[in-house]
PDB file of C-alpha atoms in Angstrom:
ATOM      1  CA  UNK A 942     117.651  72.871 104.965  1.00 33.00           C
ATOM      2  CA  UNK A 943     117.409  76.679 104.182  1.00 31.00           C
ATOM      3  CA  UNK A 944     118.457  79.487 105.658  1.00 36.00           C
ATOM      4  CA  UNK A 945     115.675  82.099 107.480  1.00 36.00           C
ATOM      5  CA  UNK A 946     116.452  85.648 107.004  1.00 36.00           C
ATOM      6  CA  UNK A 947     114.509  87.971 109.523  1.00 38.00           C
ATOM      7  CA  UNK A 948     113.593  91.405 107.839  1.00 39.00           C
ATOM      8  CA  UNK A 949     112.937  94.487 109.954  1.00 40.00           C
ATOM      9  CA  UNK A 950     109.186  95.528 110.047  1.00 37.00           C
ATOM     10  CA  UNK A 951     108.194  98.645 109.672  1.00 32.00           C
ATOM     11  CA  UNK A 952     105.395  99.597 111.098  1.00 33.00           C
ATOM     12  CA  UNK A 953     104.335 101.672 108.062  1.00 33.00           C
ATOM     13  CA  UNK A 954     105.112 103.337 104.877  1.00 33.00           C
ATOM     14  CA  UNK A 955     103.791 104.214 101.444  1.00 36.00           C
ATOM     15  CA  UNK A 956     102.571 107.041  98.532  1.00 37.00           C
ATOM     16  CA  UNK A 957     102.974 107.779  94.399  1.00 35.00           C
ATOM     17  CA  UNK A 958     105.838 106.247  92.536  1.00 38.00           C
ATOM     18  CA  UNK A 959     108.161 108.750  90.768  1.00 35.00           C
ATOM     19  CA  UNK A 960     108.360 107.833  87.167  1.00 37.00           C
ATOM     20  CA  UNK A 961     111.725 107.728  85.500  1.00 38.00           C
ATOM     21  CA  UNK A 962     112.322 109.975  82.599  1.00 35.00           C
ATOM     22  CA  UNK A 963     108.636 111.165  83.078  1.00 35.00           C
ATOM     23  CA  UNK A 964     107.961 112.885  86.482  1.00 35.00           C
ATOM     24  CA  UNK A 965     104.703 113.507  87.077  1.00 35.00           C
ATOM     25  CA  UNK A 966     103.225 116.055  90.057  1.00 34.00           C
ATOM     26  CA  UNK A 967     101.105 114.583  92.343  1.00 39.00           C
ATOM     27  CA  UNK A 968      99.235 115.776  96.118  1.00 37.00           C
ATOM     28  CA  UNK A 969     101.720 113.494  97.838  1.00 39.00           C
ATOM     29  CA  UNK A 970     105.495 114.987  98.211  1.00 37.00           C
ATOM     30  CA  UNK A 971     108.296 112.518  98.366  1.00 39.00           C
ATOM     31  CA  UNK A 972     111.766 112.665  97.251  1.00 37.00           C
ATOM     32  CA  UNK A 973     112.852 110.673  94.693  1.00 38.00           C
ATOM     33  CA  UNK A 974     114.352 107.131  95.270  1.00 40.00           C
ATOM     34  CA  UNK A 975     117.756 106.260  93.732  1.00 46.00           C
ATOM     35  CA  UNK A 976     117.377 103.401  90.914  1.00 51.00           C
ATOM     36  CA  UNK A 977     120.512 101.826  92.244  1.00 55.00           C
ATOM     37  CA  UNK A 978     118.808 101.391  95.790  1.00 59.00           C
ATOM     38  CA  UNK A 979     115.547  99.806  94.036  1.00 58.00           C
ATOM     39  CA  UNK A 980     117.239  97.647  92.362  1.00 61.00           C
ATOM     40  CA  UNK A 981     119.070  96.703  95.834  1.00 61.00           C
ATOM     41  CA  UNK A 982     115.785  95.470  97.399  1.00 62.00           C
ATOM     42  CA  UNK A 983     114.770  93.647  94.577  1.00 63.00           C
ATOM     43  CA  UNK A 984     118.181  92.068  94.441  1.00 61.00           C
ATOM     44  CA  UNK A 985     117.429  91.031  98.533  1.00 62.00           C
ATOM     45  CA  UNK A 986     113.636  89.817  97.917  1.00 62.00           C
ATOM     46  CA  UNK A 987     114.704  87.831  95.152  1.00 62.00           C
ATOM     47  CA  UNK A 988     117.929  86.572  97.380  1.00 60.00           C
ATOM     48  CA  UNK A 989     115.578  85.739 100.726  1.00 59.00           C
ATOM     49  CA  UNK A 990     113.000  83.688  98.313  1.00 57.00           C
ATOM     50  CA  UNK A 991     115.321  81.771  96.331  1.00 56.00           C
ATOM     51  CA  UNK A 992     116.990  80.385  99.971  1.00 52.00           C
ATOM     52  CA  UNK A 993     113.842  79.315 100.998  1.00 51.00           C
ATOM     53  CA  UNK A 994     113.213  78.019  97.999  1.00 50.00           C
ATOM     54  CA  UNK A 995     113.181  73.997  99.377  1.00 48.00           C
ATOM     55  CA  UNK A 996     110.607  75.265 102.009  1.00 53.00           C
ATOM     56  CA  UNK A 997     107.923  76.515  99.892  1.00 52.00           C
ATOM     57  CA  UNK A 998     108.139  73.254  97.453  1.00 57.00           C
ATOM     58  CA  UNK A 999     106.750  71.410 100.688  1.00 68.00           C
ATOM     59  CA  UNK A1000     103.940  73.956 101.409  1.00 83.00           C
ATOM     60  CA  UNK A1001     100.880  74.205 100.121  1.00 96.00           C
ATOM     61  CA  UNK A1002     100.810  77.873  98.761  1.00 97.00           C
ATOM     62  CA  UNK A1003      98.564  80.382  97.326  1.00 98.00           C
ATOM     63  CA  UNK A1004      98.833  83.606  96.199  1.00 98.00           C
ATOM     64  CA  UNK A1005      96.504  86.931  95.978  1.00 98.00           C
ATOM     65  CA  UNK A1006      98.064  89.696  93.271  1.00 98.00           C
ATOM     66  CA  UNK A1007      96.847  92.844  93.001  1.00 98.00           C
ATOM     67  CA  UNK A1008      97.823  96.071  90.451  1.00 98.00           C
ATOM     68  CA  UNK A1009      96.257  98.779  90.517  1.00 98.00           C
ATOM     69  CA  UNK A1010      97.626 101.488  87.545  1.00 97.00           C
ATOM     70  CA  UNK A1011      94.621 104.252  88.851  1.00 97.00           C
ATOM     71  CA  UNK A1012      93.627 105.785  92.140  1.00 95.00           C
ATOM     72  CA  UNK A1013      91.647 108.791  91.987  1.00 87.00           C
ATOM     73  CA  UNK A1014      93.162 112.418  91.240  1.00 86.00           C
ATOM     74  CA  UNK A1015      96.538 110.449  91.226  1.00 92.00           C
ATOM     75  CA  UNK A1016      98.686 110.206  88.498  1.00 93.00           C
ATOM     76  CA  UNK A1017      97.707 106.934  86.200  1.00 94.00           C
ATOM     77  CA  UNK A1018     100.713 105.006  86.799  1.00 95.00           C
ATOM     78  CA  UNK A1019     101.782 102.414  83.650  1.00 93.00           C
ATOM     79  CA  UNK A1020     103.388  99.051  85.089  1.00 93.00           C
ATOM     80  CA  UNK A1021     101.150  97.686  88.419  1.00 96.00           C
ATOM     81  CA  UNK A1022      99.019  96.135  86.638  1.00 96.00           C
ATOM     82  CA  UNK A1023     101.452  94.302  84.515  1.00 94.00           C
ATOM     83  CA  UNK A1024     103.470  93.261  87.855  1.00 94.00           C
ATOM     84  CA  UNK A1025     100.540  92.036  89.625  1.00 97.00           C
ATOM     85  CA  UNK A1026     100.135  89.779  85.737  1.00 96.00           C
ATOM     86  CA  UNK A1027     104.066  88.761  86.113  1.00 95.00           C
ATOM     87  CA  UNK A1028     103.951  87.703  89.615  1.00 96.00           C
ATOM     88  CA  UNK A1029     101.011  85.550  89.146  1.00 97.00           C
ATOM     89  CA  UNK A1030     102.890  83.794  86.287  1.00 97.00           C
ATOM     90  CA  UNK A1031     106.273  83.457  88.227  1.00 96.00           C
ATOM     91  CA  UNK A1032     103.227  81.758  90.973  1.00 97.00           C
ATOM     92  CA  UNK A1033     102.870  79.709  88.415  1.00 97.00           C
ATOM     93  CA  UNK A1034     106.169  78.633  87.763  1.00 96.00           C
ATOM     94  CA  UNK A1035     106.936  77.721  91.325  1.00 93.00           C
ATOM     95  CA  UNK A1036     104.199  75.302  91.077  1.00 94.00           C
ATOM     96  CA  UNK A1037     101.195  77.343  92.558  1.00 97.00           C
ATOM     97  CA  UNK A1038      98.040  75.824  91.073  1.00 97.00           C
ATOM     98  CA  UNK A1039      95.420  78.262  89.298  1.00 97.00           C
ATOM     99  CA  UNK A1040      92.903  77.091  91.602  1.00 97.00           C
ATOM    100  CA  UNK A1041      95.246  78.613  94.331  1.00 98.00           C
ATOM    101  CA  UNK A1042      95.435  82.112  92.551  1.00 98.00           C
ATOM    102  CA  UNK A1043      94.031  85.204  92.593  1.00 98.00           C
ATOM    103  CA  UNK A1044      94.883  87.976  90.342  1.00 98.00           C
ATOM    104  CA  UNK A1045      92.576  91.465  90.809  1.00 98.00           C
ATOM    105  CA  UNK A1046      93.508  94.170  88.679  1.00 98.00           C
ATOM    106  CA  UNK A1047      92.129  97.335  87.249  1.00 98.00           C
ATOM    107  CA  UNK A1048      92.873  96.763  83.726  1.00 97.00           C
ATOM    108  CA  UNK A1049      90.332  97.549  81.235  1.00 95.00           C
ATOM    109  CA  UNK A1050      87.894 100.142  83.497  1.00 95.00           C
ATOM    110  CA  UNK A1051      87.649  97.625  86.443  1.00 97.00           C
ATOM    111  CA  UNK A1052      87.257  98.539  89.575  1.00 97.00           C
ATOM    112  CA  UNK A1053      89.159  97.080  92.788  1.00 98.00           C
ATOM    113  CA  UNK A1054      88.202  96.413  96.065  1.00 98.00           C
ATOM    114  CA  UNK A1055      88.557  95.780  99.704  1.00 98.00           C
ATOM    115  CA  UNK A1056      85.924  93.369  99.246  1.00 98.00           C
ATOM    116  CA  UNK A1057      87.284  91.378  96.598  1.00 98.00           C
ATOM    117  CA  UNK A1058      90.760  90.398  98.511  1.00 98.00           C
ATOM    118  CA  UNK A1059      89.270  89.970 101.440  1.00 98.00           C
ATOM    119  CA  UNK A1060      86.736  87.485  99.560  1.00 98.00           C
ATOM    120  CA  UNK A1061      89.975  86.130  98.427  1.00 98.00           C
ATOM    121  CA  UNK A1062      91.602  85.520 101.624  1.00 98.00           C
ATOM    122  CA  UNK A1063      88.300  84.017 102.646  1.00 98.00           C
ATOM    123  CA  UNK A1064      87.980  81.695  99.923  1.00 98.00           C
ATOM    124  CA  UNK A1065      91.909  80.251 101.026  1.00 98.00           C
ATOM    125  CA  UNK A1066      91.363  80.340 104.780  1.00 97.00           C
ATOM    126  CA  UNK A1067      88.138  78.157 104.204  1.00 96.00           C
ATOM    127  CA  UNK A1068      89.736  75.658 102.618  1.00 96.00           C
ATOM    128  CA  UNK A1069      91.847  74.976 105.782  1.00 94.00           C
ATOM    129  CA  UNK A1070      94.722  73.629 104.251  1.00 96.00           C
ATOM    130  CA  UNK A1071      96.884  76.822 102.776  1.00 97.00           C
ATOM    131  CA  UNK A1072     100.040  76.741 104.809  1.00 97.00           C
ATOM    132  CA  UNK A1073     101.569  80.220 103.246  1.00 97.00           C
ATOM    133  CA  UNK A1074      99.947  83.279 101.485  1.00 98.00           C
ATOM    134  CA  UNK A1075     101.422  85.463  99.574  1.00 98.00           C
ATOM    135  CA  UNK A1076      99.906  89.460  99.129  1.00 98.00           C
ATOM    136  CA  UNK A1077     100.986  91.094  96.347  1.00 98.00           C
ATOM    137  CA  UNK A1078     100.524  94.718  95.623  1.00 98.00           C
ATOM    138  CA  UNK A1079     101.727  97.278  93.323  1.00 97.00           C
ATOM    139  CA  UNK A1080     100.297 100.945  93.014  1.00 97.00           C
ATOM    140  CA  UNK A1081      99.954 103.790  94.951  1.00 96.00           C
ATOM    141  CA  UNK A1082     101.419 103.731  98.343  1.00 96.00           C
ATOM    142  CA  UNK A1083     102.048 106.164 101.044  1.00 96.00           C
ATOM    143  CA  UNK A1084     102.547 106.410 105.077  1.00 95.00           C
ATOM    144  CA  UNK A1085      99.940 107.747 106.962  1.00 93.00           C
ATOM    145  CA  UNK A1086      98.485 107.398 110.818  1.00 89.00           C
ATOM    146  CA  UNK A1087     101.502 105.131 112.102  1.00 89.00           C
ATOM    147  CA  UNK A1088     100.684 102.860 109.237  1.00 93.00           C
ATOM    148  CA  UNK A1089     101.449 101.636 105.545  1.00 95.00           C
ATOM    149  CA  UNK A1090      98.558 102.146 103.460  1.00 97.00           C
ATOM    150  CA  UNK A1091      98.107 100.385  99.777  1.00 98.00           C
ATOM    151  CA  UNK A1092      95.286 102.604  98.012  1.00 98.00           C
ATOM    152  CA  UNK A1093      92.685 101.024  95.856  1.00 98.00           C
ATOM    153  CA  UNK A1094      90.610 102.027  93.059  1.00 98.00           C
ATOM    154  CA  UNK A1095      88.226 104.746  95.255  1.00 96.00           C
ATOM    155  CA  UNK A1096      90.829 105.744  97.277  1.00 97.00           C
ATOM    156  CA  UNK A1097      90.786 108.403  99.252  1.00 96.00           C
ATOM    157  CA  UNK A1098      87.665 109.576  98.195  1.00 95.00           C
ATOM    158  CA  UNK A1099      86.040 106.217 100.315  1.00 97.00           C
ATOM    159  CA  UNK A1100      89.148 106.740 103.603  1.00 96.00           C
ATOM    160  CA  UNK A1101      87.996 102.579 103.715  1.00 97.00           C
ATOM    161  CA  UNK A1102      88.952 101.569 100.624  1.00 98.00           C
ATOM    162  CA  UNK A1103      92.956 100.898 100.988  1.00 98.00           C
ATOM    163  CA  UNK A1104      94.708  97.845 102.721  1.00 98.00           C
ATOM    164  CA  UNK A1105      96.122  98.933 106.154  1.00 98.00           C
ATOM    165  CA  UNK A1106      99.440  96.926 106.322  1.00 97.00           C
ATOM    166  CA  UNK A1107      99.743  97.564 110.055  1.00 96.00           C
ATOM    167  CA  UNK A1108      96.414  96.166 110.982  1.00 97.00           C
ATOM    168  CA  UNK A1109      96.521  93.297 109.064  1.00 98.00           C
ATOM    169  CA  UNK A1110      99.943  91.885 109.822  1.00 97.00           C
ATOM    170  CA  UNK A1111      98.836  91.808 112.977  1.00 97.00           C
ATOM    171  CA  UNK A1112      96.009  90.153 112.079  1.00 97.00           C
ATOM    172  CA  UNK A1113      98.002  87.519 109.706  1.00 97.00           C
ATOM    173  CA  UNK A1114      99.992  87.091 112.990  1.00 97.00           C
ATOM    174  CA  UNK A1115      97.172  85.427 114.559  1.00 97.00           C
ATOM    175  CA  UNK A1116      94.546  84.093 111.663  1.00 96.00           C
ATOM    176  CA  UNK A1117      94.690  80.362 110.285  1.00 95.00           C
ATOM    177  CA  UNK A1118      97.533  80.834 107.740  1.00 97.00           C
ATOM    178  CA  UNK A1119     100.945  79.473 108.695  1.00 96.00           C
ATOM    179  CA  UNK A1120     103.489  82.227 106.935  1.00 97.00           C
ATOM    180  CA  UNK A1121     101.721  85.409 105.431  1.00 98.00           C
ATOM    181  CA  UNK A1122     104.269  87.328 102.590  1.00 98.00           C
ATOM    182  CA  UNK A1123     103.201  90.669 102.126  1.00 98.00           C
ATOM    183  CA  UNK A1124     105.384  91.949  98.712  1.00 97.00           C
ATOM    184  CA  UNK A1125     104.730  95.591  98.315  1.00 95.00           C
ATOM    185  CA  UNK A1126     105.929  97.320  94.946  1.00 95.00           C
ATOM    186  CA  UNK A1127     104.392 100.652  96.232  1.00 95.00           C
ATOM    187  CA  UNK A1128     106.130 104.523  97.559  1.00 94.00           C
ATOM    188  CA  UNK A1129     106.531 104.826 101.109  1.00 94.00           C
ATOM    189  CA  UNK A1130     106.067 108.490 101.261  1.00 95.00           C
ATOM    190  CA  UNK A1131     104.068 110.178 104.308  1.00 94.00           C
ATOM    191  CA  UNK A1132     100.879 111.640 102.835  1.00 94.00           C
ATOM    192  CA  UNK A1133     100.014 115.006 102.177  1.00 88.00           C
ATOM    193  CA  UNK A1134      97.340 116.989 102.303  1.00 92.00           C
ATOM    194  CA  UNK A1135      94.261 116.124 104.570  1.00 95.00           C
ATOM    195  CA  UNK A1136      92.536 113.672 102.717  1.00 94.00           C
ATOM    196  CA  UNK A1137      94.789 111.613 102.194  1.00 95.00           C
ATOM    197  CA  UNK A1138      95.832 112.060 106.041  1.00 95.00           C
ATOM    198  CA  UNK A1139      92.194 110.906 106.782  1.00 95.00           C
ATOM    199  CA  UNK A1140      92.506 107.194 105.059  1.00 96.00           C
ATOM    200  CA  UNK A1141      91.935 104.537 107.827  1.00 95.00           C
ATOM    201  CA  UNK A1142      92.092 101.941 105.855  1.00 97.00           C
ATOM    202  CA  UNK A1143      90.610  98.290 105.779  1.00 98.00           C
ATOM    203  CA  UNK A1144      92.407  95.130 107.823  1.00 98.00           C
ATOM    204  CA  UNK A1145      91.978  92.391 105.122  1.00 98.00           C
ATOM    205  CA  UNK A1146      91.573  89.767 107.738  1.00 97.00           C
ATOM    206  CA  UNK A1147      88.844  88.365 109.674  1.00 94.00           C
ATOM    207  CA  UNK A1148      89.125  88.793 113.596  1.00 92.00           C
ATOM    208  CA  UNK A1149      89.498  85.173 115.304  1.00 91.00           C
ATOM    209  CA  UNK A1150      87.604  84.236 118.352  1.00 90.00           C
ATOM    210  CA  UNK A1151      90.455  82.436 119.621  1.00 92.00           C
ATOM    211  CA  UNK A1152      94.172  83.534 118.753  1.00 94.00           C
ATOM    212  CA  UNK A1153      96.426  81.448 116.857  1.00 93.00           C
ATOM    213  CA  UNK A1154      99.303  79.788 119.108  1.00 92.00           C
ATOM    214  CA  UNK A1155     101.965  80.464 118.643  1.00 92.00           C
ATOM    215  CA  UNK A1156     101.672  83.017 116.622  1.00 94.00           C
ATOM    216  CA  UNK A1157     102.442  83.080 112.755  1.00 97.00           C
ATOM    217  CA  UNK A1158     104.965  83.895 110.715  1.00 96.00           C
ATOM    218  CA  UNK A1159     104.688  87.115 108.719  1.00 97.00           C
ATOM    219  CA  UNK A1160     107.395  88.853 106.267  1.00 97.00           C
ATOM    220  CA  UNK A1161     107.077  92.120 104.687  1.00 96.00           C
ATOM    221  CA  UNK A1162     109.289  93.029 101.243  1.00 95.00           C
ATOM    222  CA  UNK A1163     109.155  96.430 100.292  1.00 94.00           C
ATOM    223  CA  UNK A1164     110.644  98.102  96.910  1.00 92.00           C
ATOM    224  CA  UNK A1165     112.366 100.818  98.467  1.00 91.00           C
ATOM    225  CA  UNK A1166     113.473 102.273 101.758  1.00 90.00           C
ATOM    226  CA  UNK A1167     110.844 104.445 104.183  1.00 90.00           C
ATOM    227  CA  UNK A1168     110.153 107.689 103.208  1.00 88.00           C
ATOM    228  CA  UNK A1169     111.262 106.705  99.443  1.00 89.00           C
ATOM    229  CA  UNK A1170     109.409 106.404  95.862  1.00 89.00           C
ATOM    230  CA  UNK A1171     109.045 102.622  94.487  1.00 90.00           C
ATOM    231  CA  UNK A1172     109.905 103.406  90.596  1.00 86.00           C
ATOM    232  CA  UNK A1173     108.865 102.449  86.968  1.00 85.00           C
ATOM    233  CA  UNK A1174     110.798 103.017  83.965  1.00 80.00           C
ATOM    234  CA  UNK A1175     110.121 103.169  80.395  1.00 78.00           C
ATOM    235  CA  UNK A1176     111.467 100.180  78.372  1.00 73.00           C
ATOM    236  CA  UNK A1177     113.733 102.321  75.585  1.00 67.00           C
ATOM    237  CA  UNK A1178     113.831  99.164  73.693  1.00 71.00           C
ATOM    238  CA  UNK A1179     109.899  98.377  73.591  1.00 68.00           C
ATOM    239  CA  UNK A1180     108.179 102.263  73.302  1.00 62.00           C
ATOM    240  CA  UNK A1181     104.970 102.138  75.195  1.00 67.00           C
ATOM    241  CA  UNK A1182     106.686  99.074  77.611  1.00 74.00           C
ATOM    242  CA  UNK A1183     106.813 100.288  81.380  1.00 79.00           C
ATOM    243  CA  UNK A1184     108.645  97.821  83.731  1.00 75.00           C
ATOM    244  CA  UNK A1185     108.899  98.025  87.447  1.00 77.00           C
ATOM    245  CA  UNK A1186     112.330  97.828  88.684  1.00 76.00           C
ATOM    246  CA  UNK A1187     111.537  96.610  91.889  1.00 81.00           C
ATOM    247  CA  UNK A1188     108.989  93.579  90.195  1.00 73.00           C
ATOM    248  CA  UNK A1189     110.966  93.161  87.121  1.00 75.00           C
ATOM    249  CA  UNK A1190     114.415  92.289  88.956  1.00 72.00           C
TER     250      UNK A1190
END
C-alpha cells in the first residue's frame, strides 16, 4: 500500500533565483524567499516520493532532466546544471535504466531546446510502455500570462523557446503516459518588463486525436511558494561548490 498525497496546482509561477550570500540584479523583481521555507518544500517532495516509494518499484519509469545555468541577459546561475546531473543519478538509484533517461543540459557552451525534450518525450511515448514520467527542471523561472514558464537557453529573445507548465499539464492530463511528475527547482516570480511578458511558451506534448480516459495523473513539486525565489547557496566548505537547497535536500 502507500499513501497518495494530492498537492494543490497552481496554475502558474516562475522567474531568477536569488543567490545566497551573492545577490545578483536581474530584469525580473521578486522578493527574496526564506531558506527555512525552501528547505520546507524540499523536506515535503522528498516526504510525498519516499511514501510512494512501493508504487514506483512496480512502474516502468523514465525520466527527462534538464539544467539550464544560462538564459540570455540573465544572471548565469551556478547549480542547475549540477541538479539536473544529481537527479539523473538519484534516477538511477531508484532503478531507472539509462536507456530510460534523458539528461539535457547546457554545460560546456551547449545549447537547450524545446526541441530536444519534446524529442525526448517522443522517444518514451513511442515506446508505449512508460507508465510514469518524470520532468525535471532547474533554472530560470518566472510567472507570466496565467502560466508557469521554465526558460531555456534563447529565452526570451525566441518568446517559443520556454516550457509552458500550464499547457502541458494539461496536455500530460490527456497524452499516453499514466502519471506525469513535473519537479521544478525554478523562481516563481511574475515577470517584468515586456519581453519577458511576451514569452508564450512551448506545450512539450503532442496533441492526441482522441483523449485519454480517464484522464491521467499529473503532480507538480515546486521549490518554493508563488511569487517566491527558488535559491542556491555557496558550499563554505567546498569554494567554487554551489548546491541547490531545494535539489540538494
Amino acid at each position: 500500500q502507500y499513501e497518495l498525497i494530492e498537492l494543490p496546482e497552481y496554475a502558474s509561477l516562475g522567474c531568477t533565483r536569488r543567490q545566497v550570500n551573492k545577490e545578483t540584479a536581474c530584469n525580473i523583481s521578486h522578493p527574496c524567499e526564506s531558506r527555512s521555507s525552501t528547505l520546507l518544500y524540499a523536506v515535503v517532495t522528498a516526504r510525498i516520493f519516499a511514501l510512494a516509494s512501493l508504487q514506483r518499484s512496480l512502474m516502468e519509469r523514465a525520466g527527462i532532466f534538464v539544467g539550464v545555468n544560462k538564459t540570455s541577459q540573465l544572471p548565469i546561475l551556478n547549480a542547475a546544471v549540477g541538479g539536473a546531473i544529481r537527479m539523473a543519478e538519484w534516477a538511477r538509484a531508484q532503478s531507472i535504466p539509462d536507456s530510460h533517461i534523458r539528461l539535457i543540459t547546457d554545460a560546456d557552451g551547449q545549447t537547450v531546446t524545446v526541441a530536444q525534450i519534446k524529442s525526448a518525450i517522443d522517444d518514451f511515448a513511442k515506446l508505449r510502455t512508460i507508465e510514469q514520467l518524470i520532468i525535471y527542471y532547474a533554472g530560470h523561472g518566472m510567472y507570466t500570462n496565467g502560466s508557469e514558464f521554465w526558460l531555456l537557453s534563447g529565452a526570451p529573445t525566441d518568446p517559443d523557446e520556454a516550457i509552458n507548465v500550464a499547457h502541458s499539464q494539461d496536455s500530460a492530463r490527456i497524452g499516453v503516459f499514466e502519471h506525469v511528475v513535473f519537479v521544478s527547482d525554478a523562481c516563481r516570480t511574475a515577470a517584468v518588463g515586456r519581453q519577458f511578458q511576451d514569452i508564450r511558451g512551448s506545450n512539450i506534448f503532442k496533441n492526441p486525436a482522441r483523449p485519454a480516459r480517464p484522464e491521467r495523473s499529473v503532480d507538480l513539486f515546486f521549490a518554493c511558494g508563488f511569487d517566491s525565489a527558488s535559491i542556491e547557496t555557496a558550499n563554505p566548505s567546498q569554494p567554487g561548490n554551489w548546491e541547490s537547497i531545494y535539489t540538494d535536500t
